[in-house]
PDB file of C-alpha atoms in Angstrom:
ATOM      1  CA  UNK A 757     -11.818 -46.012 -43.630  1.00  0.00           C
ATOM      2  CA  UNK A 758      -9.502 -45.255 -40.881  1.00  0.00           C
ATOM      3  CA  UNK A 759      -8.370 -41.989 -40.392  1.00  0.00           C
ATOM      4  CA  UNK A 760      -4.804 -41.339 -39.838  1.00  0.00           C
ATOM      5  CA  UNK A 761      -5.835 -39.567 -36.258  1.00  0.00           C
ATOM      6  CA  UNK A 762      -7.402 -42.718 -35.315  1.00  0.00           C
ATOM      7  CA  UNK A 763      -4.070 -44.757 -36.297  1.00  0.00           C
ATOM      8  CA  UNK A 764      -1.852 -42.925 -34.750  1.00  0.00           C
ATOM      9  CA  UNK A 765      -4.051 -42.950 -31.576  1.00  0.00           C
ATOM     10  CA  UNK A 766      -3.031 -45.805 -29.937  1.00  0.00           C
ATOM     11  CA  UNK A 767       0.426 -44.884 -30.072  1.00  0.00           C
ATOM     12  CA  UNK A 768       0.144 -41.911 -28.143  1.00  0.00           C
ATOM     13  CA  UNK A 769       0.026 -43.882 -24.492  1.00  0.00           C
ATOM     14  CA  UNK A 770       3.308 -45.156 -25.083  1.00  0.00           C
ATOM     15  CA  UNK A 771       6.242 -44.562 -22.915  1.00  0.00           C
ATOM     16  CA  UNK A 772       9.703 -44.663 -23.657  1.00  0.00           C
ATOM     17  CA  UNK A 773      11.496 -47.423 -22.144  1.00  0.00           C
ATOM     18  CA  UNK A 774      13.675 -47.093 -18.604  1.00  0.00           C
ATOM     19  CA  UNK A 775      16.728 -47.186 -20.678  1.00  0.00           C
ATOM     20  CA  UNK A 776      16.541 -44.260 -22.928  1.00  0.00           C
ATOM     21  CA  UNK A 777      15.612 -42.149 -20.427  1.00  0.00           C
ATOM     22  CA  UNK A 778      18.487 -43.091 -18.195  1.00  0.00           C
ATOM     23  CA  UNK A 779      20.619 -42.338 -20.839  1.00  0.00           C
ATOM     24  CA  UNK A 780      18.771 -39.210 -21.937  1.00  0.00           C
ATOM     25  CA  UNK A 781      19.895 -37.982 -18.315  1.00  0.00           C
ATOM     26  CA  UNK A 782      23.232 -39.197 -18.537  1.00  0.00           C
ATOM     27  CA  UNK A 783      23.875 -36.981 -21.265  1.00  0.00           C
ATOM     28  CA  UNK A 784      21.688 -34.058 -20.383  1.00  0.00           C
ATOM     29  CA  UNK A 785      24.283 -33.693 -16.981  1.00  0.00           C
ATOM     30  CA  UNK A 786      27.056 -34.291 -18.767  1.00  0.00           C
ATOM     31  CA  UNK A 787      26.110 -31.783 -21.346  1.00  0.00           C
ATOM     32  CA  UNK A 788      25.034 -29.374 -18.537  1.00  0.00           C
ATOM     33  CA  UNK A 789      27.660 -30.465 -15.851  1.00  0.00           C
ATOM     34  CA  UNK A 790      30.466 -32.339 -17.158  1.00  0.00           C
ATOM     35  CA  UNK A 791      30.029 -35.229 -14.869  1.00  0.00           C
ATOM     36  CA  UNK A 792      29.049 -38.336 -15.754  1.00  0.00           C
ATOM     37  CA  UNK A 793      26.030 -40.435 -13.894  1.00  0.00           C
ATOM     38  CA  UNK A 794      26.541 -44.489 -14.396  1.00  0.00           C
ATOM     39  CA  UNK A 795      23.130 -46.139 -14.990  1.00  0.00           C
ATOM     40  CA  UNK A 796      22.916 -48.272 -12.332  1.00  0.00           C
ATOM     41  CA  UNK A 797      22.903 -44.839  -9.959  1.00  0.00           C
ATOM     42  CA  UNK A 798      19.276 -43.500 -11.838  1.00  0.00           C
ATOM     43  CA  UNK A 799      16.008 -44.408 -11.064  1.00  0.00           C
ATOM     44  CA  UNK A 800      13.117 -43.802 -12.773  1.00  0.00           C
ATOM     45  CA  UNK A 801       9.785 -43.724 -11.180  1.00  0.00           C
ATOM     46  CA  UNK A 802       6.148 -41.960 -12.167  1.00  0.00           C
ATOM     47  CA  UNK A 803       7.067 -38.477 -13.560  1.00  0.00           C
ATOM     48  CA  UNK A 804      10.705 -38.333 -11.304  1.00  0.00           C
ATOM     49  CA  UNK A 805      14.387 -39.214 -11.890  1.00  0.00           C
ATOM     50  CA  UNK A 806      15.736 -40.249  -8.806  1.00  0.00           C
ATOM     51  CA  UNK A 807      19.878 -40.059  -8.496  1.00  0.00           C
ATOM     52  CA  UNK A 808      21.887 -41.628  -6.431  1.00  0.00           C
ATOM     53  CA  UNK A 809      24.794 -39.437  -6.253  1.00  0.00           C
ATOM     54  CA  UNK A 810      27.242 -37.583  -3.515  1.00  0.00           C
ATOM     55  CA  UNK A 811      26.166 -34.210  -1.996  1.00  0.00           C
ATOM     56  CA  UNK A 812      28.521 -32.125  -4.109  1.00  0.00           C
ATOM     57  CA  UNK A 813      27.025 -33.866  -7.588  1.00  0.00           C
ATOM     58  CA  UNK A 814      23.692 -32.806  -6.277  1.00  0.00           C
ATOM     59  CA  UNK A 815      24.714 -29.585  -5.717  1.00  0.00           C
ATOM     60  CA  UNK A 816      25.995 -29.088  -8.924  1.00  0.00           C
ATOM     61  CA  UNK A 817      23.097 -30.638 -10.986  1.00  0.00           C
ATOM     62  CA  UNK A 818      20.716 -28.790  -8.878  1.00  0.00           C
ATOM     63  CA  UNK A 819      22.185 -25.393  -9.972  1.00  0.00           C
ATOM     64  CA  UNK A 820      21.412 -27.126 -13.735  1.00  0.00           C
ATOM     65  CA  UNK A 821      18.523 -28.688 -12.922  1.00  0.00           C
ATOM     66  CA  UNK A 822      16.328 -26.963 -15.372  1.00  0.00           C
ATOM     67  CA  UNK A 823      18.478 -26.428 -18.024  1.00  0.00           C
ATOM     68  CA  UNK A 824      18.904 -30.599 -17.425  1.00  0.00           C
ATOM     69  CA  UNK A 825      14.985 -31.224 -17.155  1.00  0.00           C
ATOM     70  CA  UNK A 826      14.569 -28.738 -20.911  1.00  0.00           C
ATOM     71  CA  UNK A 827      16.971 -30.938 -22.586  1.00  0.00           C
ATOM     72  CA  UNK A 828      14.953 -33.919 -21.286  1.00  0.00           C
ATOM     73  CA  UNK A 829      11.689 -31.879 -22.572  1.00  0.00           C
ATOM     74  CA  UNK A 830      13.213 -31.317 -26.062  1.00  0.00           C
ATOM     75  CA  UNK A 831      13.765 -34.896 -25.943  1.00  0.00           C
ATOM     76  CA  UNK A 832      10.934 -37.019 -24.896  1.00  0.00           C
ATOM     77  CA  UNK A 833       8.199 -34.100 -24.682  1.00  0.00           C
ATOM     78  CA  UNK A 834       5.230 -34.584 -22.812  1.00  0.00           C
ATOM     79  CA  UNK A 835       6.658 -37.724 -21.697  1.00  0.00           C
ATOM     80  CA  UNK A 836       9.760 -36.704 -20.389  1.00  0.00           C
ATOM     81  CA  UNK A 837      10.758 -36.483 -16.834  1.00  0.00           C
ATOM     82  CA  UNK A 838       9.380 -33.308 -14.854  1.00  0.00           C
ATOM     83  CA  UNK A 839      11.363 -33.566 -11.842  1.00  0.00           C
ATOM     84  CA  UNK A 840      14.922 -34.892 -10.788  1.00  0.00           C
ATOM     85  CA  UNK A 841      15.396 -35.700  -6.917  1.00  0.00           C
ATOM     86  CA  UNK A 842      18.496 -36.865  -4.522  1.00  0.00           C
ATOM     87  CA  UNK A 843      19.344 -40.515  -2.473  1.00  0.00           C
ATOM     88  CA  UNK A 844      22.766 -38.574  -1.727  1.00  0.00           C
ATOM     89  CA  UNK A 845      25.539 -41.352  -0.622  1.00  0.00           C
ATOM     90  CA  UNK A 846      27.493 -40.870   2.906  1.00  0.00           C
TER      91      UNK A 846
END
């Protein structure tokens, strides 16, 4: 007989799909900043959250960057993001 442990094995390795966790992070900086991020400005790559966003966003998500990157955490847990980083727009 399989043991549960064994079942629930295979599910471990999964990974949330691109579009939850872009909308995760829309609402963990709008939660934390008040500022909304459209999708289409977020990319996800590896372990990182890349934003495309202007250089005063940044600044301001920066200051709430780990307060943003906790609610991400509580979240998606060991598989949530562990870093956000900047493409800032001229």
């Amino acid at each position: 007989m399989l043991h549960i442990k064994e079942f629930f094995k295979k599910f471990s390795g999964i990974v949330a799909p691109e579009k939850f966790i872009k909308d995760a992070v829309i609402q963990a900086v709008l939660k934390e900043t008040g500022e909304k991020i459209e999708p289409k400005n977020i990319k996800i790559q590896n372990t990182s959250v890349f934003l495309s966003i202007s250089p005063a966003l940044k600044s301001e998500i920066f200051m709430q960057k780990q307060e943003i990157l906790q609610g991400l955490k509580e979240s998606f847990g060991q598989k949530a993001p562990l870093d956000i980083r900047w493409i800032c727009n001229l």
